[in-house]
mmCIF file of C-alpha atoms in Angstrom:
data_model
loop_
_atom_site.group_PDB
_atom_site.id
_atom_site.type_symbol
_atom_site.label_atom_id
_atom_site.label_comp_id
_atom_site.label_asym_id
_atom_site.label_seq_id
_atom_site.Cartn_x
_atom_site.Cartn_y
_atom_site.Cartn_z
ATOM 1 C CA MET A 221 -4.632 23.226 17.115
ATOM 2 C CA LYS A 222 -7.765 21.392 16.056
ATOM 3 C CA LYS A 223 -10.181 23.996 17.230
ATOM 4 C CA ILE A 224 -8.219 26.696 15.352
ATOM 5 C CA LEU A 225 -8.201 24.682 12.222
ATOM 6 C CA ALA A 226 -11.827 23.929 12.537
ATOM 7 C CA LEU A 227 -12.701 27.673 12.742
ATOM 8 C CA VAL A 228 -10.529 28.307 9.750
ATOM 9 C CA PHE A 229 -12.261 25.816 7.641
ATOM 10 C CA VAL A 230 -15.794 26.884 8.804
ATOM 11 C CA LEU A 231 -14.968 30.475 7.681
ATOM 12 C CA ALA A 232 -13.396 29.341 4.440
ATOM 13 C CA LEU A 233 -16.059 26.757 3.200
ATOM 14 C CA SER A 234 -17.575 29.082 0.571
ATOM 15 C CA PHE A 235 -14.313 29.783 -0.922
ATOM 16 C CA SER A 236 -12.352 26.414 -0.350
ATOM 17 C CA SER A 237 -11.730 23.942 -3.301
ATOM 18 C CA ILE A 238 -11.858 21.190 -0.587
ATOM 19 C CA GLY A 239 -15.351 22.285 0.631
ATOM 20 C CA ALA A 240 -17.545 21.006 3.494
ATOM 21 C CA PHE A 241 -17.198 17.428 4.650
ATOM 22 C CA ALA A 242 -19.627 15.076 3.027
ATOM 23 C CA SER A 243 -21.230 12.426 5.070
ATOM 24 C CA LEU A 244 -19.898 8.925 4.511
ATOM 25 C CA GLU A 245 -23.433 7.964 3.555
ATOM 26 C CA ASP A 246 -22.965 10.082 0.484
ATOM 27 C CA TYR A 247 -20.329 7.825 -0.952
ATOM 28 C CA ASN A 248 -21.292 4.786 -2.856
ATOM 29 C CA ILE A 249 -19.472 2.118 -0.893
ATOM 30 C CA VAL A 250 -19.866 -1.148 -2.782
ATOM 31 C CA THR A 251 -18.263 -3.441 -0.252
ATOM 32 C CA SER A 252 -19.453 -5.199 3.033
ATOM 33 C CA ALA A 253 -17.663 -7.357 5.660
ATOM 34 C CA GLU A 254 -19.931 -10.263 5.099
ATOM 35 C CA THR A 255 -18.586 -10.735 1.492
ATOM 36 C CA HIS A 256 -15.471 -8.715 1.178
ATOM 37 C CA LYS A 257 -12.387 -9.906 3.049
ATOM 38 C CA VAL A 258 -9.092 -8.248 2.563
ATOM 39 C CA ILE A 259 -5.406 -9.140 3.106
ATOM 40 C CA PHE A 260 -3.080 -6.135 3.061
ATOM 41 C CA ASP A 261 0.319 -7.037 1.847
ATOM 42 C CA THR A 262 2.674 -4.130 2.514
ATOM 43 C CA ASP A 263 6.314 -2.752 2.654
ATOM 44 C CA MET A 264 5.390 -0.256 5.400
ATOM 45 C CA GLY A 265 7.231 2.598 6.963
ATOM 46 C CA TYR A 266 5.869 5.480 9.016
ATOM 47 C CA PHE A 267 3.371 7.857 7.579
ATOM 48 C CA GLY A 268 4.050 7.185 3.945
ATOM 49 C CA ASP A 269 1.493 5.849 1.433
ATOM 50 C CA ASP A 270 1.393 2.515 3.149
ATOM 51 C CA SER A 271 0.327 3.843 6.439
ATOM 52 C CA TYR A 272 -2.441 5.943 4.959
ATOM 53 C CA ALA A 273 -3.698 2.929 3.040
ATOM 54 C CA MET A 274 -3.673 0.760 6.292
ATOM 55 C CA PHE A 275 -5.519 3.544 8.141
ATOM 56 C CA ILE A 276 -8.290 3.514 5.499
ATOM 57 C CA LEU A 277 -8.598 -0.275 5.569
ATOM 58 C CA LEU A 278 -8.662 -0.172 9.451
ATOM 59 C CA GLN A 279 -11.514 2.312 9.440
ATOM 60 C CA ALA A 280 -13.308 0.450 6.727
ATOM 61 C CA ASP A 281 -13.060 -2.642 8.879
ATOM 62 C CA ALA A 282 -14.422 -0.732 11.805
ATOM 63 C CA ALA A 283 -17.279 0.648 9.690
ATOM 64 C CA GLY A 284 -18.276 -2.808 8.594
ATOM 65 C CA TRP A 285 -17.381 -2.203 4.924
ATOM 66 C CA ILE A 286 -14.722 -4.928 4.862
ATOM 67 C CA ASP A 287 -13.366 -7.798 7.040
ATOM 68 C CA LEU A 288 -9.650 -7.004 7.330
ATOM 69 C CA LEU A 289 -8.380 -10.548 7.950
ATOM 70 C CA GLY A 290 -4.692 -9.458 8.452
ATOM 71 C CA ILE A 291 -1.634 -7.577 7.407
ATOM 72 C CA THR A 292 1.506 -9.182 5.856
ATOM 73 C CA SER A 293 4.828 -7.657 5.561
ATOM 74 C CA VAL A 294 6.930 -7.819 2.468
ATOM 75 C CA GLY A 295 10.036 -6.303 0.995
ATOM 76 C CA ALA A 296 10.437 -3.262 -1.445
ATOM 77 C CA ASN A 297 10.771 0.089 0.486
ATOM 78 C CA VAL A 298 11.998 -1.486 3.726
ATOM 79 C CA THR A 299 13.290 -4.754 5.119
ATOM 80 C CA ILE A 300 10.900 -7.277 6.614
ATOM 81 C CA ALA A 301 12.155 -6.521 10.051
ATOM 82 C CA GLU A 302 11.621 -2.759 9.699
ATOM 83 C CA GLY A 303 8.301 -3.001 8.017
ATOM 84 C CA THR A 304 6.905 -5.499 10.543
ATOM 85 C CA THR A 305 7.903 -3.201 13.402
ATOM 86 C CA SER A 306 6.229 -0.206 11.854
ATOM 87 C CA ILE A 307 3.004 -1.997 11.160
ATOM 88 C CA LEU A 308 3.057 -3.264 14.816
ATOM 89 C CA ASN A 309 3.796 0.161 16.208
ATOM 90 C CA GLN A 310 1.084 1.899 14.320
ATOM 91 C CA LEU A 311 -1.553 -0.676 14.963
ATOM 92 C CA GLU A 312 -0.678 -0.422 18.726
ATOM 93 C CA ALA A 313 -0.987 3.493 18.636
ATOM 94 C CA LEU A 314 -4.397 3.111 17.046
ATOM 95 C CA GLY A 315 -5.630 0.540 19.462
ATOM 96 C CA ARG A 316 -6.057 -2.174 16.831
ATOM 97 C CA ALA A 317 -4.148 -5.067 18.395
ATOM 98 C CA ASP A 318 -7.019 -7.343 17.134
ATOM 99 C CA VAL A 319 -5.610 -7.234 13.515
ATOM 100 C CA PRO A 320 -3.087 -10.117 13.047
ATOM 101 C CA VAL A 321 0.226 -9.407 11.456
ATOM 102 C CA TYR A 322 2.145 -12.110 9.614
ATOM 103 C CA MET A 323 5.762 -11.791 8.454
ATOM 104 C CA GLY A 324 6.682 -12.338 4.832
ATOM 105 C CA THR A 325 9.946 -12.229 3.054
ATOM 106 C CA ASP A 326 12.345 -9.633 1.631
ATOM 107 C CA ILE A 327 14.200 -12.021 -0.369
ATOM 108 C CA PRO A 328 13.054 -11.946 -4.152
ATOM 109 C CA ILE A 329 12.047 -15.140 -5.818
ATOM 110 C CA MET A 330 15.239 -15.323 -7.717
ATOM 111 C CA GLY A 331 17.355 -14.023 -4.934
ATOM 112 C CA LEU A 332 19.265 -10.721 -4.685
ATOM 113 C CA HIS A 333 21.506 -10.065 -7.701
ATOM 114 C CA ASP A 334 25.204 -9.725 -7.064
ATOM 115 C CA ASP A 335 27.038 -6.488 -7.579
ATOM 116 C CA ALA A 336 28.654 -7.651 -10.936
ATOM 117 C CA THR A 337 25.222 -8.396 -12.397
ATOM 118 C CA ILE A 338 23.757 -5.127 -11.319
ATOM 119 C CA ALA A 339 26.725 -3.085 -12.638
ATOM 120 C CA ALA A 340 26.814 -5.038 -16.031
ATOM 121 C CA ASN A 341 23.294 -4.426 -16.806
ATOM 122 C CA GLY A 342 23.065 -0.704 -15.818
ATOM 123 C CA LEU A 343 20.706 -1.399 -12.954
ATOM 124 C CA LYS A 344 20.429 0.022 -9.460
ATOM 125 C CA ARG A 345 20.512 -1.558 -6.045
ATOM 126 C CA ILE A 346 18.061 0.190 -3.984
ATOM 127 C CA THR A 347 18.524 1.028 -0.246
ATOM 128 C CA SER A 348 16.375 -1.703 0.959
ATOM 129 C CA MET A 349 18.083 -4.457 -1.035
ATOM 130 C CA GLN A 350 21.458 -3.243 0.226
ATOM 131 C CA LYS A 351 20.144 -3.436 3.817
ATOM 132 C CA VAL A 352 19.027 -7.031 3.256
ATOM 133 C CA LEU A 353 22.497 -7.862 1.914
ATOM 134 C CA THR A 354 24.253 -6.088 4.753
ATOM 135 C CA TYR A 355 22.176 -7.320 7.747
ATOM 136 C CA GLY A 356 20.934 -10.664 6.509
ATOM 137 C CA ASN A 357 19.388 -12.630 9.243
ATOM 138 C CA SER A 358 21.181 -10.524 11.999
ATOM 139 C CA ILE A 359 18.095 -8.292 12.416
ATOM 140 C CA SER A 360 14.504 -9.109 13.362
ATOM 141 C CA TYR A 361 11.320 -7.043 14.164
ATOM 142 C CA ASP A 362 12.354 -6.853 17.849
ATOM 143 C CA ASN A 363 16.134 -6.498 17.334
ATOM 144 C CA LEU A 364 16.740 -3.823 14.671
ATOM 145 C CA GLY A 365 19.979 -2.425 15.916
ATOM 146 C CA ASP A 366 20.888 0.759 14.194
ATOM 147 C CA LEU A 367 17.963 0.412 11.907
ATOM 148 C CA LEU A 368 15.551 1.145 14.872
ATOM 149 C CA ASN A 369 13.256 4.127 14.390
ATOM 150 C CA GLU A 370 14.149 6.057 17.672
ATOM 151 C CA THR A 371 10.909 8.036 17.561
ATOM 152 C CA TRP A 372 8.847 4.800 17.797
ATOM 153 C CA GLY A 373 11.083 2.222 19.421
ATOM 154 C CA TYR A 374 9.754 -1.401 19.661
ATOM 155 C CA SER A 375 6.029 -2.177 19.837
ATOM 156 C CA GLU A 376 4.500 -4.265 22.616
ATOM 157 C CA LEU A 377 2.576 -6.168 19.788
ATOM 158 C CA LYS A 378 4.067 -9.128 18.247
ATOM 159 C CA PRO A 379 3.590 -10.802 14.805
ATOM 160 C CA GLN A 380 1.804 -14.192 14.498
ATOM 161 C CA GLU A 381 4.452 -16.970 14.524
ATOM 162 C CA ASP A 382 2.392 -20.028 13.699
ATOM 163 C CA LYS A 383 2.659 -19.507 10.040
ATOM 164 C CA SER A 384 4.259 -17.255 7.218
ATOM 165 C CA ALA A 385 2.511 -14.624 5.163
ATOM 166 C CA TRP A 386 1.965 -16.843 2.245
ATOM 167 C CA GLU A 387 0.702 -19.712 4.434
ATOM 168 C CA PHE A 388 -1.762 -17.296 5.998
ATOM 169 C CA MET A 389 -2.893 -16.153 2.556
ATOM 170 C CA ILE A 390 -3.550 -19.609 1.489
ATOM 171 C CA GLU A 391 -5.452 -20.456 4.613
ATOM 172 C CA GLN A 392 -7.764 -17.436 4.457
ATOM 173 C CA VAL A 393 -8.499 -17.787 0.757
ATOM 174 C CA HIS A 394 -9.674 -21.495 1.355
ATOM 175 C CA ALA A 395 -11.656 -20.366 4.411
ATOM 176 C CA TYR A 396 -13.479 -17.737 2.376
ATOM 177 C CA PRO A 397 -13.433 -18.877 -1.282
ATOM 178 C CA GLY A 398 -14.231 -16.189 -3.692
ATOM 179 C CA GLN A 399 -14.322 -13.429 -1.077
ATOM 180 C CA VAL A 400 -10.611 -12.605 -0.261
ATOM 181 C CA THR A 401 -9.035 -9.653 -2.110
ATOM 182 C CA ILE A 402 -5.320 -9.435 -1.949
ATOM 183 C CA MET A 403 -3.951 -5.782 -1.790
ATOM 184 C CA ALA A 404 -0.374 -6.093 -2.858
ATOM 185 C CA VAL A 405 1.264 -2.661 -2.392
ATOM 186 C CA GLY A 406 4.884 -3.836 -1.984
ATOM 187 C CA ALA A 407 6.832 -6.350 -3.849
ATOM 188 C CA CYS A 408 4.710 -9.392 -4.934
ATOM 189 C CA THR A 409 6.960 -12.130 -3.429
ATOM 190 C CA ASN A 410 4.453 -13.177 -0.724
ATOM 191 C CA VAL A 411 1.621 -13.530 -3.256
ATOM 192 C CA ALA A 412 3.997 -15.365 -5.732
ATOM 193 C CA LEU A 413 4.910 -17.771 -2.941
ATOM 194 C CA ALA A 414 1.247 -18.561 -2.345
ATOM 195 C CA ILE A 415 0.569 -19.166 -5.890
ATOM 196 C CA MET A 416 3.606 -21.544 -6.164
ATOM 197 C CA ASN A 417 2.610 -23.457 -3.176
ATOM 198 C CA ASP A 418 -1.028 -23.760 -4.119
ATOM 199 C CA PRO A 419 -1.943 -23.763 -7.725
ATOM 200 C CA THR A 420 -5.648 -23.177 -6.759
ATOM 201 C CA PHE A 421 -4.821 -20.050 -4.697
ATOM 202 C CA ALA A 422 -5.348 -17.351 -7.264
ATOM 203 C CA GLU A 423 -8.606 -18.667 -8.601
ATOM 204 C CA ASN A 424 -10.097 -18.986 -5.193
ATOM 205 C CA THR A 425 -9.448 -15.306 -4.346
ATOM 206 C CA ALA A 426 -11.951 -12.434 -5.318
ATOM 207 C CA GLY A 427 -8.968 -10.853 -7.157
ATOM 208 C CA ILE A 428 -5.874 -8.781 -6.527
ATOM 209 C CA TYR A 429 -5.189 -5.143 -6.448
ATOM 210 C CA TYR A 430 -1.600 -3.950 -7.042
ATOM 211 C CA MET A 431 0.163 -0.695 -6.468
ATOM 212 C CA GLY A 432 2.997 -1.235 -8.989
ATOM 213 C CA GLY A 433 4.489 -0.792 -12.479
ATOM 214 C CA ALA A 434 4.741 2.383 -14.557
ATOM 215 C CA ILE A 435 2.460 2.452 -17.672
ATOM 216 C CA ASN A 436 2.629 5.833 -19.314
ATOM 217 C CA VAL A 437 5.366 7.401 -17.257
ATOM 218 C CA PRO A 438 9.113 6.695 -16.494
ATOM 219 C CA GLY A 439 9.784 4.382 -13.659
ATOM 220 C CA ASN A 440 11.078 5.749 -10.328
ATOM 221 C CA ASP A 441 13.966 3.437 -9.618
ATOM 222 C CA THR A 442 15.300 3.038 -13.250
ATOM 223 C CA PRO A 443 14.055 4.827 -16.307
ATOM 224 C CA CYS A 444 12.005 1.675 -17.133
ATOM 225 C CA ALA A 445 10.957 0.331 -13.689
ATOM 226 C CA GLU A 446 8.771 1.324 -10.700
ATOM 227 C CA ARG A 447 10.100 0.398 -7.229
ATOM 228 C CA ASN A 448 7.648 -2.309 -6.024
ATOM 229 C CA TRP A 449 7.698 -4.309 -9.358
ATOM 230 C CA TYR A 450 11.405 -3.655 -9.757
ATOM 231 C CA TYR A 451 12.249 -5.184 -6.393
ATOM 232 C CA ASP A 452 11.176 -8.614 -7.615
ATOM 233 C CA PRO A 453 9.952 -8.755 -11.310
ATOM 234 C CA GLU A 454 9.652 -12.445 -11.466
ATOM 235 C CA SER A 455 7.177 -12.521 -8.602
ATOM 236 C CA VAL A 456 5.048 -9.969 -10.496
ATOM 237 C CA GLU A 457 5.189 -12.226 -13.612
ATOM 238 C CA ILE A 458 4.034 -15.199 -11.527
ATOM 239 C CA CYS A 459 1.150 -13.133 -10.206
ATOM 240 C CA LEU A 460 0.126 -11.618 -13.505
ATOM 241 C CA GLN A 461 0.031 -15.046 -15.257
ATOM 242 C CA ALA A 462 -2.038 -16.595 -12.367
ATOM 243 C CA ASN A 463 -5.685 -17.277 -12.617
ATOM 244 C CA PHE A 464 -7.059 -14.456 -10.486
ATOM 245 C CA PRO A 465 -10.658 -13.483 -11.237
ATOM 246 C CA LEU A 466 -9.721 -9.742 -11.352
ATOM 247 C CA GLN A 467 -6.384 -7.966 -11.566
ATOM 248 C CA VAL A 468 -6.521 -4.244 -10.872
ATOM 249 C CA VAL A 469 -3.368 -2.186 -11.227
ATOM 250 C CA VAL A 470 -2.619 1.231 -9.647
ATOM 251 C CA PRO A 471 0.578 2.176 -11.348
ATOM 252 C CA HIS A 472 3.261 4.872 -10.591
ATOM 253 C CA ASP A 473 1.369 7.137 -12.968
ATOM 254 C CA ILE A 474 -1.115 8.086 -10.268
ATOM 255 C CA SER A 475 1.656 9.754 -8.292
ATOM 256 C CA TYR A 476 1.779 12.488 -10.941
ATOM 257 C CA ASN A 477 -1.847 13.328 -10.164
ATOM 258 C CA GLN A 478 -2.319 12.847 -6.478
ATOM 259 C CA LYS A 479 -0.310 14.524 -3.818
ATOM 260 C CA LEU A 480 -0.732 15.075 -0.105
ATOM 261 C CA THR A 481 -0.269 18.831 0.734
ATOM 262 C CA LYS A 482 -0.435 20.852 3.911
ATOM 263 C CA ASP A 483 -3.972 21.925 3.151
ATOM 264 C CA LEU A 484 -5.139 18.327 2.764
ATOM 265 C CA VAL A 485 -3.479 17.364 5.967
ATOM 266 C CA GLU A 486 -5.135 20.232 7.704
ATOM 267 C CA ASN A 487 -8.434 19.092 6.294
ATOM 268 C CA ILE A 488 -7.991 15.585 7.624
ATOM 269 C CA ILE A 489 -7.031 16.943 11.052
ATOM 270 C CA SER A 490 -10.094 19.157 11.219
ATOM 271 C CA ALA A 491 -12.558 16.355 10.323
ATOM 272 C CA GLY A 492 -12.917 15.133 13.839
ATOM 273 C CA GLU A 493 -10.794 14.099 16.908
ATOM 274 C CA THR A 494 -10.026 10.451 16.648
ATOM 275 C CA ALA A 495 -7.035 8.212 17.126
ATOM 276 C CA TYR A 496 -6.227 8.688 13.457
ATOM 277 C CA THR A 497 -6.434 12.392 13.223
ATOM 278 C CA ASN A 498 -4.505 12.778 16.463
ATOM 279 C CA LEU A 499 -1.762 10.411 15.186
ATOM 280 C CA ILE A 500 -1.499 12.383 11.850
ATOM 281 C CA GLU A 501 -1.414 15.700 13.634
ATOM 282 C CA GLU A 502 1.413 14.544 15.896
ATOM 283 C CA TYR A 503 3.620 12.701 13.561
ATOM 284 C CA ALA A 504 2.881 13.778 9.988
ATOM 285 C CA TYR A 505 1.609 17.333 10.115
ATOM 286 C CA PRO A 506 4.826 18.868 11.639
ATOM 287 C CA ARG A 507 6.853 18.039 8.464
ATOM 288 C CA PHE A 508 4.194 19.976 6.362
ATOM 289 C CA VAL A 509 4.594 22.895 8.825
ATOM 290 C CA ASN A 510 8.336 22.958 8.407
ATOM 291 C CA GLU A 511 8.084 22.502 4.571
ATOM 292 C CA PRO A 512 4.753 24.258 3.573
ATOM 293 C CA GLU A 513 5.290 23.390 -0.018
ATOM 294 C CA ARG A 514 5.827 19.835 0.553
ATOM 295 C CA ARG A 515 3.826 17.525 -1.912
ATOM 296 C CA GLN A 516 3.999 13.877 -0.795
ATOM 297 C CA SER A 517 3.224 11.154 -3.268
ATOM 298 C CA LEU A 518 0.742 8.620 -1.845
ATOM 299 C CA TRP A 519 0.632 5.743 -4.238
ATOM 300 C CA ASP A 520 -0.735 3.011 -2.069
ATOM 301 C CA ALA A 521 -3.309 5.125 -0.328
ATOM 302 C CA GLN A 522 -5.440 5.234 -3.586
ATOM 303 C CA VAL A 523 -5.809 1.347 -3.699
ATOM 304 C CA PRO A 524 -8.256 0.900 -0.746
ATOM 305 C CA GLY A 525 -10.182 4.037 -1.734
ATOM 306 C CA ILE A 526 -10.952 2.757 -5.233
ATOM 307 C CA PHE A 527 -11.716 -0.750 -3.859
ATOM 308 C CA LEU A 528 -14.326 0.630 -1.426
ATOM 309 C CA CYS A 529 -15.812 3.296 -3.674
ATOM 310 C CA PRO A 530 -15.053 2.858 -7.449
ATOM 311 C CA ASP A 531 -17.100 6.106 -8.152
ATOM 312 C CA LEU A 532 -13.923 7.993 -6.983
ATOM 313 C CA ILE A 533 -11.982 6.807 -10.088
ATOM 314 C CA SER A 534 -11.620 9.502 -12.742
ATOM 315 C CA GLU A 535 -9.259 7.964 -15.182
ATOM 316 C CA THR A 536 -8.981 4.249 -15.977
ATOM 317 C CA ASP A 537 -8.764 1.863 -18.883
ATOM 318 C CA VAL A 538 -8.113 -1.888 -19.606
ATOM 319 C CA ARG A 539 -4.549 -2.846 -20.790
ATOM 320 C CA ASP A 540 -2.641 -6.106 -21.449
ATOM 321 C CA ILE A 541 0.352 -6.017 -19.188
ATOM 322 C CA ALA A 542 3.467 -8.176 -19.029
ATOM 323 C CA MET A 543 6.809 -7.884 -17.184
ATOM 324 C CA VAL A 544 10.402 -7.742 -18.468
ATOM 325 C CA THR A 545 12.329 -10.455 -16.410
ATOM 326 C CA ASP A 546 15.175 -10.862 -18.846
ATOM 327 C CA MET A 547 18.364 -9.274 -17.448
ATOM 328 C CA GLY A 548 19.293 -5.951 -19.030
ATOM 329 C CA TYR A 549 18.614 -2.200 -18.617
ATOM 330 C CA THR A 550 14.864 -2.847 -19.078
ATOM 331 C CA TYR A 551 14.693 -5.399 -16.313
ATOM 332 C CA GLY A 552 11.536 -4.874 -14.184
ATOM 333 C CA GLU A 553 9.650 -2.797 -16.843
ATOM 334 C CA SER A 554 5.890 -3.242 -17.062
ATOM 335 C CA VAL A 555 5.054 -3.299 -20.611
ATOM 336 C CA ALA A 556 1.411 -2.417 -21.559
ATOM 337 C CA TRP A 557 -0.587 -2.869 -24.717
ATOM 338 C CA ALA A 558 -4.174 -1.899 -25.766
ATOM 339 C CA GLU A 559 -6.651 -4.461 -24.548
ATOM 340 C CA GLY A 560 -6.513 -7.525 -26.855
ATOM 341 C CA ALA A 561 -3.275 -6.370 -28.458
ATOM 342 C CA GLY A 562 -0.677 -8.059 -26.137
ATOM 343 C CA PRO A 563 1.158 -11.183 -26.575
ATOM 344 C CA ALA A 564 -0.029 -14.562 -25.047
ATOM 345 C CA THR A 565 2.343 -13.953 -22.062
ATOM 346 C CA SER A 566 0.526 -10.732 -21.140
ATOM 347 C CA THR A 567 -2.530 -10.401 -18.880
ATOM 348 C CA THR A 568 -5.573 -8.169 -19.152
ATOM 349 C CA CYS A 569 -5.815 -5.749 -16.267
ATOM 350 C CA THR A 570 -7.903 -2.859 -15.085
ATOM 351 C CA VAL A 571 -5.555 0.183 -14.763
ATOM 352 C CA VAL A 572 -6.476 3.183 -12.598
ATOM 353 C CA TYR A 573 -4.458 6.268 -13.370
ATOM 354 C CA ASN A 574 -6.233 8.903 -11.345
ATOM 355 C CA VAL A 575 -9.054 9.692 -8.874
ATOM 356 C CA ASP A 576 -11.253 12.669 -8.332
ATOM 357 C CA GLY A 577 -8.924 14.378 -5.907
ATOM 358 C CA ALA A 578 -11.382 16.649 -4.209
ATOM 359 C CA ALA A 579 -13.879 13.808 -3.663
ATOM 360 C CA TYR A 580 -11.220 11.405 -2.663
ATOM 361 C CA TRP A 581 -9.434 13.411 0.015
ATOM 362 C CA ASP A 582 -12.741 14.589 1.398
ATOM 363 C CA PHE A 583 -13.655 10.962 1.683
ATOM 364 C CA VAL A 584 -10.430 10.112 3.460
ATOM 365 C CA ALA A 585 -10.812 13.101 5.845
ATOM 366 C CA SER A 586 -14.489 12.179 6.654
ATOM 367 C CA LEU A 587 -13.380 8.469 7.243
ATOM 368 C CA PHE A 588 -10.466 9.320 9.491
ATOM 369 C CA GLY A 589 -12.541 11.832 11.398
ATOM 370 C CA THR A 590 -15.336 9.348 12.260
ATOM 371 C CA GLU A 591 -15.611 7.145 15.497
ATOM 372 C CA PHE A 592 -17.083 3.752 14.619
#
């Protein structure tokens, strides 16, 4: 398969919008492992946007561009049990047992609203929330019951049991003051718990990068709210109002601009034979073969790319952002004003709406196709 794809791309280079693979040295990587530590806080499934984001971070760690301190599981798209299992399985498949995994929580700061509250306010109970209500403490990362992914089963790897996700975050931020960036690409519950338990936590980080909110587009769970921030709006409010040195938001808007397509997956597979390209070819590519017109949104995957190489950003601005946490049909909405125009309860954030798609996906292909 790879040899055929490689030949196709060699013959088509002159005509392809993707073009030849650039050397990774051609990209302006602004980070280094000595000064840029990362904690990846994720609601991970299999080969969605969280997976590709994790793959980028793992390769950046291997390249010496970052020090990936650990991965923490949180709620939003999946339960903690499912998410932790999928993280462990994919780390095991990639031979990265060296990266520690810490379990967080899928219970929002204010708890899960009852059915009457959901119905009275015109809201939506998303599938993962219903799973948490249905299964409660009866499932764990190694006892998923009928939630087990039959393709993957259980990993031989185990999460760390000495501390929770938020405790790990606090520990690492104090071990490396001013160097740790939190990448929060699920609900913000773990990060909010770190802030609530340590008032100095936020100010001692290097900053936080979110995937969440909807700025100039409708939400994807309700007309107002995007999934990650809708899952636990109160935790987002706590994070936004904390004293992070930098807050960068990659909102739902970017999904309108960046999609993973069959051609792009083939480009990744053809970039070189590594554990990453082999895994993508085996598990992700068949769906694009069966659905050639498939266009997969990869919200989270943009976050590590712009962190490593801000030159990839093509559309950005600075906005004042606040969360709607009052119960009602706008619950979970991220409201944005022009910089300086927001109320006292808003926070000034850098917002990234789009990247240079051709450069970005070529960078990803080159990164996944390189052995470090």
